[in-house]
GROMACS .gro file of C-alpha atoms in nm:
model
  408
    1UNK     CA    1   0.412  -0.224   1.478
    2UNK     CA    2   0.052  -0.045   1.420
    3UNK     CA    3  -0.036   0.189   1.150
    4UNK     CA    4  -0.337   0.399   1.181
    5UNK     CA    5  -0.574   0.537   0.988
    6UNK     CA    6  -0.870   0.774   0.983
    7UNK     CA    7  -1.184   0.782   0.729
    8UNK     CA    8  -1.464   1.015   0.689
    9UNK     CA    9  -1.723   0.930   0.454
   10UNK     CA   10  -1.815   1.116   0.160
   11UNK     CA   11  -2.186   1.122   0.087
   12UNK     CA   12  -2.368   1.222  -0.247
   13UNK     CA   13  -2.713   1.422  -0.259
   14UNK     CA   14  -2.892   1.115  -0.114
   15UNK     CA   15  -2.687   1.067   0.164
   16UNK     CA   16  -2.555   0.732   0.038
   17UNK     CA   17  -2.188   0.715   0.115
   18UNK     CA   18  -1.976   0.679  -0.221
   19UNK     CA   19  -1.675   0.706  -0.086
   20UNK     CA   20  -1.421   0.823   0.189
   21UNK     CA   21  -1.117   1.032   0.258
   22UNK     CA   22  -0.854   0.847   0.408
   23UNK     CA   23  -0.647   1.033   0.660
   24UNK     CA   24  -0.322   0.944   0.867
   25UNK     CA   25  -0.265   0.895   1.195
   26UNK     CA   26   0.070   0.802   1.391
   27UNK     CA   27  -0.107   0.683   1.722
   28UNK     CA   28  -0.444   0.554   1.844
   29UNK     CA   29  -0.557   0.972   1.916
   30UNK     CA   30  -0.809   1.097   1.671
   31UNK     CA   31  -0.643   1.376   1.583
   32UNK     CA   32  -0.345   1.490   1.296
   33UNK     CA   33  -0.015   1.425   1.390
   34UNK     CA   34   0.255   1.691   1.391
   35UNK     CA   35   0.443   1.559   1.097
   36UNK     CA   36   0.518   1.714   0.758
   37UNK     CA   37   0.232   1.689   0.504
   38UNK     CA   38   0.483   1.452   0.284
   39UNK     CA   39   0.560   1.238   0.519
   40UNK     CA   40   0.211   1.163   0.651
   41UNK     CA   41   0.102   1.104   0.250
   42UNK     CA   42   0.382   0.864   0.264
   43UNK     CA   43   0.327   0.688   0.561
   44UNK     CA   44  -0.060   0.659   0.432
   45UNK     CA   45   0.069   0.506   0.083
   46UNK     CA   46   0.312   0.287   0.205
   47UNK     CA   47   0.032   0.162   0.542
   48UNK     CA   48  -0.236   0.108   0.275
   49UNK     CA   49  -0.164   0.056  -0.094
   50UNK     CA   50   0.158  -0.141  -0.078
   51UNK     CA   51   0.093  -0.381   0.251
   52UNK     CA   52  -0.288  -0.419   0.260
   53UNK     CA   53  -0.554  -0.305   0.008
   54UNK     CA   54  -0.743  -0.012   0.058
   55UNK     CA   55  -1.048  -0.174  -0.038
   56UNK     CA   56  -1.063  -0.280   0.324
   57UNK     CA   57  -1.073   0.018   0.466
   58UNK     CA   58  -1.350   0.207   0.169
   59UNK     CA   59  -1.542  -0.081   0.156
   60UNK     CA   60  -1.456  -0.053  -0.243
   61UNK     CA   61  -1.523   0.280  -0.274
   62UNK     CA   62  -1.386   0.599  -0.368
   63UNK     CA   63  -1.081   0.682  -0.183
   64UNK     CA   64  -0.962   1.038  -0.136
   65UNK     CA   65  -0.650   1.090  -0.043
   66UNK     CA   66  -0.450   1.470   0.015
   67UNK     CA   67  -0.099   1.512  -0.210
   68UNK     CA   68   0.124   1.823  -0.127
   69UNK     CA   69   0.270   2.007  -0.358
   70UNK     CA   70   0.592   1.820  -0.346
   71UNK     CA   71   0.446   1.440  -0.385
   72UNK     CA   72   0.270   1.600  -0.701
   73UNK     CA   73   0.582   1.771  -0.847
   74UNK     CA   74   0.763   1.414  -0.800
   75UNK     CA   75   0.497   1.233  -0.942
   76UNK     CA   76   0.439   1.028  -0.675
   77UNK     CA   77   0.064   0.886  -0.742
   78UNK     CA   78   0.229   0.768  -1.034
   79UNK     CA   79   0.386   0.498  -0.837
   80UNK     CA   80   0.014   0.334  -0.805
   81UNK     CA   81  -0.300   0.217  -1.050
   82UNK     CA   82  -0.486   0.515  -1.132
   83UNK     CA   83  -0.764   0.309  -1.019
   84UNK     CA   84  -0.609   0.333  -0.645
   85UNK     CA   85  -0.754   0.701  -0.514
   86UNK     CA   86  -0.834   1.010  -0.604
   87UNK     CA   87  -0.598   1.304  -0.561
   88UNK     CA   88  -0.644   1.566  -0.333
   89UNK     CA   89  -0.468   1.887  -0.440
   90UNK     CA   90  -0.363   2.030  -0.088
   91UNK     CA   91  -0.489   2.355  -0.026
   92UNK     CA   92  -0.140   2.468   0.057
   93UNK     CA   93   0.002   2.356  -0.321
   94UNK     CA   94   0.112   2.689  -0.506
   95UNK     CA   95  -0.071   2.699  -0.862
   96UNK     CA   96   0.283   2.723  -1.059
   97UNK     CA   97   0.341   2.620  -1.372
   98UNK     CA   98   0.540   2.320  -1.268
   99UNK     CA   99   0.232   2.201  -1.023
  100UNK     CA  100   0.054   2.236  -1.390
  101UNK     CA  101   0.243   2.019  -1.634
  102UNK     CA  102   0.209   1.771  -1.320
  103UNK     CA  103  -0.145   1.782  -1.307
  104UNK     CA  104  -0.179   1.776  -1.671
  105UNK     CA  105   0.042   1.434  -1.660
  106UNK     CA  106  -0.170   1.309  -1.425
  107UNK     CA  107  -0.479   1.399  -1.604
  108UNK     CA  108  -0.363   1.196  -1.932
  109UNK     CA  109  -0.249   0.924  -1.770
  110UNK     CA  110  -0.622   0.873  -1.618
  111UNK     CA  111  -0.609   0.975  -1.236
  112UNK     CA  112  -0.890   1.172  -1.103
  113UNK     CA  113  -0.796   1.468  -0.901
  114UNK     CA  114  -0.941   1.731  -0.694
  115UNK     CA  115  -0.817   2.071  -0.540
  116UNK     CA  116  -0.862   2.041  -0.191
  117UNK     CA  117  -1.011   2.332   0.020
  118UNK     CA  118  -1.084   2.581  -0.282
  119UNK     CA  119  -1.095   2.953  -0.328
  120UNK     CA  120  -1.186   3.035  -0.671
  121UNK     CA  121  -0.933   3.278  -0.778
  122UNK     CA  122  -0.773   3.326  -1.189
  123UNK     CA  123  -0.472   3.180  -1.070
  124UNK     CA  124  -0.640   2.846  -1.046
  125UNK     CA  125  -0.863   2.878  -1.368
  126UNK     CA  126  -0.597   2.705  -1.605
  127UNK     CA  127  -0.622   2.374  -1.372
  128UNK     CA  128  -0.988   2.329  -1.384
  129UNK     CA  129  -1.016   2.160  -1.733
  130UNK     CA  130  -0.793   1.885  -1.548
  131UNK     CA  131  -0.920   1.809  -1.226
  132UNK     CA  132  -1.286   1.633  -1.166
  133UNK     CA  133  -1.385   1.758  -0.823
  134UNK     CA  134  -1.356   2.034  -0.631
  135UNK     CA  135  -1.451   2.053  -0.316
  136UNK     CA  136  -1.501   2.402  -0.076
  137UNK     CA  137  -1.489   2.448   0.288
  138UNK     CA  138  -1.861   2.604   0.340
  139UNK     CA  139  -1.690   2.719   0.696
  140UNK     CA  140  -1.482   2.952   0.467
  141UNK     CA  141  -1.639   2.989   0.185
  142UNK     CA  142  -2.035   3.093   0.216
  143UNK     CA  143  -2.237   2.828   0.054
  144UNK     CA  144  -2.401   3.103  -0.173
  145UNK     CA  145  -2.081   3.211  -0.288
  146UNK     CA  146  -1.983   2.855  -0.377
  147UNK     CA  147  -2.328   2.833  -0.586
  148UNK     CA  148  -2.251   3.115  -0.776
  149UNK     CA  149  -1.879   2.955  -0.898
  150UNK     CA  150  -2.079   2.655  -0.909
  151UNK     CA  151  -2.351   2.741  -1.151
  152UNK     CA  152  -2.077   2.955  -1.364
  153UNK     CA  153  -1.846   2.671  -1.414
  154UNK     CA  154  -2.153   2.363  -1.505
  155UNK     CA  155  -2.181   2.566  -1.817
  156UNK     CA  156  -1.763   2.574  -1.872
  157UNK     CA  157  -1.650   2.252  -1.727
  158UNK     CA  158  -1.907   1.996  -1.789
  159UNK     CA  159  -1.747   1.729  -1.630
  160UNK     CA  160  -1.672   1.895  -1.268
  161UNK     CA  161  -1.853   1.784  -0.976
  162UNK     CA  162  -1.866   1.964  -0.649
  163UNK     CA  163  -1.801   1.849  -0.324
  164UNK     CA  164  -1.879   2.037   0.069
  165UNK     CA  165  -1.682   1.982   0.305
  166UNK     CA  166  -1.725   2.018   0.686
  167UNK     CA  167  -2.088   2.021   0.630
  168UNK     CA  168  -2.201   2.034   1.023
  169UNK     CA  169  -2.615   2.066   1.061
  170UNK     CA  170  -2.897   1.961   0.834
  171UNK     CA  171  -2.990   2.303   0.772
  172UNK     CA  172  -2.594   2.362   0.567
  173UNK     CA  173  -2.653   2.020   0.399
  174UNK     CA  174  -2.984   2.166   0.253
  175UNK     CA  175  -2.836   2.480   0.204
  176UNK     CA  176  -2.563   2.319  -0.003
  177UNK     CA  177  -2.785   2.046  -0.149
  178UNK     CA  178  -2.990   2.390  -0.314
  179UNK     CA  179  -2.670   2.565  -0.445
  180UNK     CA  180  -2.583   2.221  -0.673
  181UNK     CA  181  -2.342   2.061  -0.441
  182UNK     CA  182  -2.295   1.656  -0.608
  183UNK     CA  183  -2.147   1.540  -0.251
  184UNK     CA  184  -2.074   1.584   0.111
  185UNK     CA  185  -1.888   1.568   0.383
  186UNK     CA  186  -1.817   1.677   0.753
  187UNK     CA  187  -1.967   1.626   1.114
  188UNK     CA  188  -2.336   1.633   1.023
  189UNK     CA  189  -2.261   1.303   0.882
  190UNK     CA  190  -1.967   1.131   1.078
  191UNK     CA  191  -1.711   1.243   1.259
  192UNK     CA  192  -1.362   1.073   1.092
  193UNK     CA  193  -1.337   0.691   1.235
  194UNK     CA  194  -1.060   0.552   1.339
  195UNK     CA  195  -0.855   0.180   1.152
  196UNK     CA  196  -0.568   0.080   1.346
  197UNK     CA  197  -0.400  -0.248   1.241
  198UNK     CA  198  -0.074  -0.414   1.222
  199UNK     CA  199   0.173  -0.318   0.978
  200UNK     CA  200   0.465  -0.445   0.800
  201UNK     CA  201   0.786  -0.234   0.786
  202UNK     CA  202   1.147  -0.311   0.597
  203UNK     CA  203   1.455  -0.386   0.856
  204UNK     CA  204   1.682  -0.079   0.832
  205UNK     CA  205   1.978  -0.304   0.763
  206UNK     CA  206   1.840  -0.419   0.478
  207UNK     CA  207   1.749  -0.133   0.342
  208UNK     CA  208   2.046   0.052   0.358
  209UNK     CA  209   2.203  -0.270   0.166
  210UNK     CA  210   1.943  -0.230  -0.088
  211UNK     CA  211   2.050   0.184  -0.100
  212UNK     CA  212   2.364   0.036  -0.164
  213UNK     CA  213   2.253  -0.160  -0.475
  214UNK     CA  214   2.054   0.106  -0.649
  215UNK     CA  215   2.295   0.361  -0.563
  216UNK     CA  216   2.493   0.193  -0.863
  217UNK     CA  217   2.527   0.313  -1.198
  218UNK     CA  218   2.410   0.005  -1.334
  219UNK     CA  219   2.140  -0.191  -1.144
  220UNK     CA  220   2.238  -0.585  -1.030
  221UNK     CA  221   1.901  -0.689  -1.056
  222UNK     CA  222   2.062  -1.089  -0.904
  223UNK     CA  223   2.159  -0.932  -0.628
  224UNK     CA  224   1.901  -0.711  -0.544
  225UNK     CA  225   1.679  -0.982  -0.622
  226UNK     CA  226   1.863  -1.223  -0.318
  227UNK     CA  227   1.831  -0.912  -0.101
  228UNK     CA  228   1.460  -0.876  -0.096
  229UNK     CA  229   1.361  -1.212  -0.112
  230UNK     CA  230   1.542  -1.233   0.232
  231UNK     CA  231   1.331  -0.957   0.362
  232UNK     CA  232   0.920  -1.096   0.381
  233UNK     CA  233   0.820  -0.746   0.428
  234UNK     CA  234   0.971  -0.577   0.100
  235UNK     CA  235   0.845  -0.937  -0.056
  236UNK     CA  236   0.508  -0.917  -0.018
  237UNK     CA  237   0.495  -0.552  -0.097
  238UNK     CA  238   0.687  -0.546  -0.414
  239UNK     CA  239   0.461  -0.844  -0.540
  240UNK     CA  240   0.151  -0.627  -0.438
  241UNK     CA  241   0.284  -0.317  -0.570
  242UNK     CA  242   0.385  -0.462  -0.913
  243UNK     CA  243  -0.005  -0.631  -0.950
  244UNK     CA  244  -0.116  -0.375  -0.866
  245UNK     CA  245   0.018  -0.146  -1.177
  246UNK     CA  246   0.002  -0.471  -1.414
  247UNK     CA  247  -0.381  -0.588  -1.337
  248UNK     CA  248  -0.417  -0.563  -1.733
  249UNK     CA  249  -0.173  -0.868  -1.769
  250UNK     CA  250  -0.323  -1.120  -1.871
  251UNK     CA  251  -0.062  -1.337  -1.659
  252UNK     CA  252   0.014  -1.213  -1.256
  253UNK     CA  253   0.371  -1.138  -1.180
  254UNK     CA  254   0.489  -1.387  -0.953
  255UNK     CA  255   0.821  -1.402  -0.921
  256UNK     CA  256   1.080  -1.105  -0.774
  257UNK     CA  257   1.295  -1.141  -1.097
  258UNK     CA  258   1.013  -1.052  -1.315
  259UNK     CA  259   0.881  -0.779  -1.096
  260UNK     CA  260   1.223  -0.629  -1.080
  261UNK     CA  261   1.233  -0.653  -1.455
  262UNK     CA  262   0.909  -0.496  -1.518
  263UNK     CA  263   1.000  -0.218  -1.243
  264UNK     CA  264   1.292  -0.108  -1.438
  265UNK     CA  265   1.594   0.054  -1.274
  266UNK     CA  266   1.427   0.397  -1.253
  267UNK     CA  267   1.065   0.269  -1.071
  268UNK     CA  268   1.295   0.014  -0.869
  269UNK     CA  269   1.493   0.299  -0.687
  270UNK     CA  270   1.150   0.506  -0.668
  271UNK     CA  271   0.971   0.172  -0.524
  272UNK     CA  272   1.286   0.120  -0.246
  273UNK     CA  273   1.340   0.488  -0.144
  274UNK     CA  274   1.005   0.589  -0.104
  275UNK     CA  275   0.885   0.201   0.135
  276UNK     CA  276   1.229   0.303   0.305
  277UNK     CA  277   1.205   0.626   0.377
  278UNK     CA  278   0.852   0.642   0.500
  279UNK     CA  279   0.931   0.372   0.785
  280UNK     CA  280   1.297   0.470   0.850
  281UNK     CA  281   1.276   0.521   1.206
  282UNK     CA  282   1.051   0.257   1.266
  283UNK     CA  283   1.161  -0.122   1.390
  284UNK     CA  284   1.026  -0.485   1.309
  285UNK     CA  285   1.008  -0.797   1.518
  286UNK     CA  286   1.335  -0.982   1.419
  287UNK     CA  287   1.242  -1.307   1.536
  288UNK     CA  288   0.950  -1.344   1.356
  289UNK     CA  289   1.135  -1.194   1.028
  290UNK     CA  290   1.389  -1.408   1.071
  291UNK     CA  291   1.234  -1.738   1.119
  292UNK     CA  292   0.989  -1.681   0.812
  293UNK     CA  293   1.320  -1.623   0.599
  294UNK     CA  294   1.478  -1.937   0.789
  295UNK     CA  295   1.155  -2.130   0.701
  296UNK     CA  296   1.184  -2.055   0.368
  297UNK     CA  297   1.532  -2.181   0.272
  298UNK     CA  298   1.429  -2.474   0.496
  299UNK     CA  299   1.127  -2.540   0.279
  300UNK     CA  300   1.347  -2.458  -0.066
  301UNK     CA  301   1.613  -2.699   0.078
  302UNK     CA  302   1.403  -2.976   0.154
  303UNK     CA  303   1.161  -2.964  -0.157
  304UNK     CA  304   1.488  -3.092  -0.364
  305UNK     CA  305   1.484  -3.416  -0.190
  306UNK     CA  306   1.144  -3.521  -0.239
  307UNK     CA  307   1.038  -3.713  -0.490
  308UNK     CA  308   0.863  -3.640  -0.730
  309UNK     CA  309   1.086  -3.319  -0.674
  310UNK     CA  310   0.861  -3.003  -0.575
  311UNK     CA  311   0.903  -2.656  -0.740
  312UNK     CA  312   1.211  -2.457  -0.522
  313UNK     CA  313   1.090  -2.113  -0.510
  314UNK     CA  314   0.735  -2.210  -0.432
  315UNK     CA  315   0.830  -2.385  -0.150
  316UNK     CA  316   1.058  -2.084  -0.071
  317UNK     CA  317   0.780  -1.850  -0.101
  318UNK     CA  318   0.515  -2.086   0.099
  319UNK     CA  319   0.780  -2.075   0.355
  320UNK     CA  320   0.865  -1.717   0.375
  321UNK     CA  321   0.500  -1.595   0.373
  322UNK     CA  322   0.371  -1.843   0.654
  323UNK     CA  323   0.396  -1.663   0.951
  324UNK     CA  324   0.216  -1.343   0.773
  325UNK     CA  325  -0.076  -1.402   0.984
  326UNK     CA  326   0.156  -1.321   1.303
  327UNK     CA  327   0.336  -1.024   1.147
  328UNK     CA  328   0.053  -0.858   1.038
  329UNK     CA  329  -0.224  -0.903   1.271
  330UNK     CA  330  -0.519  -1.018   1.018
  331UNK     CA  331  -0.600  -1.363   0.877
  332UNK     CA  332  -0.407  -1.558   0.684
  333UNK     CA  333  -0.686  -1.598   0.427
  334UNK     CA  334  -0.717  -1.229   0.349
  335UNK     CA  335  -0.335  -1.163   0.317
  336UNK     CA  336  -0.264  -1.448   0.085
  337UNK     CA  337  -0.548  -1.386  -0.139
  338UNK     CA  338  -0.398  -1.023  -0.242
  339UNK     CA  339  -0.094  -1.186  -0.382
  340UNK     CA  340  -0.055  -1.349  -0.718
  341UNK     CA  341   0.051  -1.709  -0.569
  342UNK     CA  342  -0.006  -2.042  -0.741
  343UNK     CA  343  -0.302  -2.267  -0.575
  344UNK     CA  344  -0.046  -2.482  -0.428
  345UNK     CA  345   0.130  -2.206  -0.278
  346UNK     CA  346  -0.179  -2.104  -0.096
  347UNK     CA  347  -0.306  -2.434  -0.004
  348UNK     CA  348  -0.013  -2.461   0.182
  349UNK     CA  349  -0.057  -2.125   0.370
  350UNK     CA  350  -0.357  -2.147   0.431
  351UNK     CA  351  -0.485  -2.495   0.483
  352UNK     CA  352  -0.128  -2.646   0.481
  353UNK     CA  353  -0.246  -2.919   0.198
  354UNK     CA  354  -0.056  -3.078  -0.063
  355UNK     CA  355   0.349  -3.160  -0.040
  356UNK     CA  356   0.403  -2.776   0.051
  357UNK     CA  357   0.178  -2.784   0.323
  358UNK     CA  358   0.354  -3.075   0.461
  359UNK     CA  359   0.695  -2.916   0.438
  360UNK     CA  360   0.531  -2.635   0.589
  361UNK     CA  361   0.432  -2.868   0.852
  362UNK     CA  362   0.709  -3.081   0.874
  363UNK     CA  363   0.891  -2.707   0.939
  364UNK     CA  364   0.678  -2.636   1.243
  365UNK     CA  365   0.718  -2.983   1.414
  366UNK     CA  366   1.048  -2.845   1.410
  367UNK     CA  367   1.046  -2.594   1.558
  368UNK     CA  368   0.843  -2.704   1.817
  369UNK     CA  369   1.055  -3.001   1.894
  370UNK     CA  370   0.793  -3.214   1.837
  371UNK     CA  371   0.982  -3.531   1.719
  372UNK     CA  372   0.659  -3.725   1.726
  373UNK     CA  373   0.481  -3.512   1.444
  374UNK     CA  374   0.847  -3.492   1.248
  375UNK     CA  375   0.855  -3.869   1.247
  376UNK     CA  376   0.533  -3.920   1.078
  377UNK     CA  377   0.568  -3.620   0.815
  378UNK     CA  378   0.877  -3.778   0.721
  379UNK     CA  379   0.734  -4.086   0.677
  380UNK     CA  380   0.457  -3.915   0.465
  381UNK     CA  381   0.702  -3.718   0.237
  382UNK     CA  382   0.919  -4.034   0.212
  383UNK     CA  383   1.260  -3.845   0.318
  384UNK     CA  384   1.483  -3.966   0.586
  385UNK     CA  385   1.481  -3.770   0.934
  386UNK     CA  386   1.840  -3.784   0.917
  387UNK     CA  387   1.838  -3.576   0.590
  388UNK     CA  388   1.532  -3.314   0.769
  389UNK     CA  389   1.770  -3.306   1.059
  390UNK     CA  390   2.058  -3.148   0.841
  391UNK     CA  391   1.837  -2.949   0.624
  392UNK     CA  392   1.657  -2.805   0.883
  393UNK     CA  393   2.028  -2.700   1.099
  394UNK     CA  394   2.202  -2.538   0.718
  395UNK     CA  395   1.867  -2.348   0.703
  396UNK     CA  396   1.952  -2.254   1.047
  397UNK     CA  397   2.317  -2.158   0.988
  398UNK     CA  398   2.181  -1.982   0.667
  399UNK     CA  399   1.942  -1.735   0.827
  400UNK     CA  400   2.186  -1.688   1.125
  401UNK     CA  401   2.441  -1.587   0.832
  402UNK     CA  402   2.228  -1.356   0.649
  403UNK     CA  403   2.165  -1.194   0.964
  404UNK     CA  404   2.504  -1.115   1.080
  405UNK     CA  405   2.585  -1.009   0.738
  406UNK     CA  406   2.326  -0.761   0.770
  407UNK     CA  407   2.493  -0.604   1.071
  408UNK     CA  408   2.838  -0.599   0.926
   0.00000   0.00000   0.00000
């Protein structure tokens, strides 16, 4: 499973980029898809702030990112650090009073936003105190018509800057360089540039069993907890999701319980409904799912036996992140190093050092059938093979469980 992405680089009066806007893409064509402005905000969310950091893709940068009218009205950028992007008011939002107290919300809370696309008219005179850039078409909007707002609203709204877009010869970019244009963007510079890489997606099945849970009154937070930690994909997203909002802390979340706990029953269902519903339709490679979550109990099984005993749920989450590399498409190295594991945890991942690494180890020689390598980890972790042999087939009866209780 692919997600792609487009990103066109936004330049300032030097033509040093600063930043880009960050477009989606359902296929390898350079082009928008025909999908609903919502659901391609969504899919571009859920592709590149929850799975993988954006930084990858701006280089650290600015990124600009479009919001319809509805993601605004729901509050959706509120799901991410206001660090994250900056907010593109589509061009198609209505300026009601509800799209107001939203951007006012947003405003006080920290984001930076900008309307998208901009005619000056009065009905959009009330939101300029609240935004930071606003950027015109010059296509649609003559560039000395733009300077004329422009000059007008330096003297009002000190803190505005002005962007150009679809800036296509050197002769607009000086034209919109003179009328006090901040930064660019369009064809003169680069023509949008296509990302494509691997992406991870919840199963369906366990989704809707999630549904299930926070379709409840009251929230189980146990069993939800069981339910994702079965899943890799919702794992490694919640844990990036919930450091991402908490980089204050002076302590990383690391565990699901306490990211559940700092979620809270009303940011848990958002969190759930909205990584759901943007991949609904979309499928995951069972097999590779489902031996990461077998590897895991395996590794949580057999880290009781050793001696001195090693920590249960890190070997459960060395396990269940180990084949993340495979999933996703990108080195193990960069994927680990966005979540908030322990040193031992990503020794093991990584470099598969330490007792974790060797269980890690000791879990591939398994499945490989390679008796030879099992017989000398077990000799180094001091356990008998009989004891791996019966660990190893529970583990296996385990996942096969989980699985058919998925279906059911």
């Amino acid at each position: 499973m692919h997600s792609y992405l487009a990103r066109q680089p936004v330049l300032n009066r030097n033509k040093e980029t600063v930043g880009y806007e960050l477009l989606f893409r359902d296929g390898p064509n350079n082009c928008f898809p025909d999908v609903e402005d919502e659901l391609a905000t969504n899919r571009l969310l859920a592709d590149n702030f929850f799975t993988h950091s954006a930084k990858k893709a701006t280089g650290g940068k600015l990124a600009f990112i479009n919001f319809p009218y509805c993601s605004l009205i729901q509050r959706t950028p509120l799901m991410f650090s206001k660090k994250s992007f900056i907010i593109e008011i589509l061009e198609t939002c209505e300026p009601t009073d509800e799209l107001l107290e939203a951007i006012m919300e947003l405003h006080q809370q920290g984001y930076l936003l900008a309307l998208d696309d901009f005619v000056p008219s009065e009905a959009w005179n009330r939101f300029l105190p609240y935004v930071h850039f606003v950027k015109f078409d010059v296509q649609a909007t003559p560039i000395a018509k733009a300077g004329f707002f422009i000059r007008r609203q330096r003297e009002r709204v000190e803190h505005l800057k002005f962007l150009a877009e679809k800036v296509e010869t050197h002769e607009e970019f000086e034209a919109a360089r003179e009328a006090g244009f901040d930064f660019f963007q369009g064809y003169f510079f680069s023509r949008p540039e296509m990302i494509q890489r691997k992406t991870l997606t919840p199963c369906a099945l366990t989704t809707l069993r999630l549904y299930q849970e926070i379709s409840q009154d009251n929230v189980d937070y146990k069993t939800v907890e069981a339910i994702i930690a079965n899943d890799v994909s919702l794992s490694y997203k919640l844990l990036r999701h919930v450091n991402n909002m908490t980089s204050s802390l002076a302590k990383p979340i690391t565990s699901f319980r306490q990211a559940l706990v700092y979620l809270g029953e009303e940011r848990l269902r958002r969190f759930i409904s909205f990584v759901a519903t943007a991949h609904a339709t979309e499928r995951k490679p069972r097999s590779l799912y489902g031996l990461s979550v077998q590897r895991a109990q395996f590794c949580e099984r057999l880290s009781k036996k050793l001696s001195p005993a090693v920590s249960g749920s890190q070997a459960f989450l060395a396990g269940l992140f180990s084949l993340l590399d495979s999933l996703l498409d990108h080195p193990i190295e960069e994927l680990i190093s966005q979540l908030p594991l322990s040193e031992e945890v990503k020794d093991a991942v990584i470099h598969q050092q330490g007792q974790l690494g060797a269980l890690l180890k000791l879990s591939q020689a398994y499945d490989q059938a390679d008796w030879e390598q099992v017989t000398e980890l077990c000799n180094t972790l001091s356990v008998a093979e009989s004891v791996v042999a019966e660990l190893y087939l529970e583990s296996l009866q385990w996942s096969s469980f989980i699985e058919k209780a998925s279906a059911e």
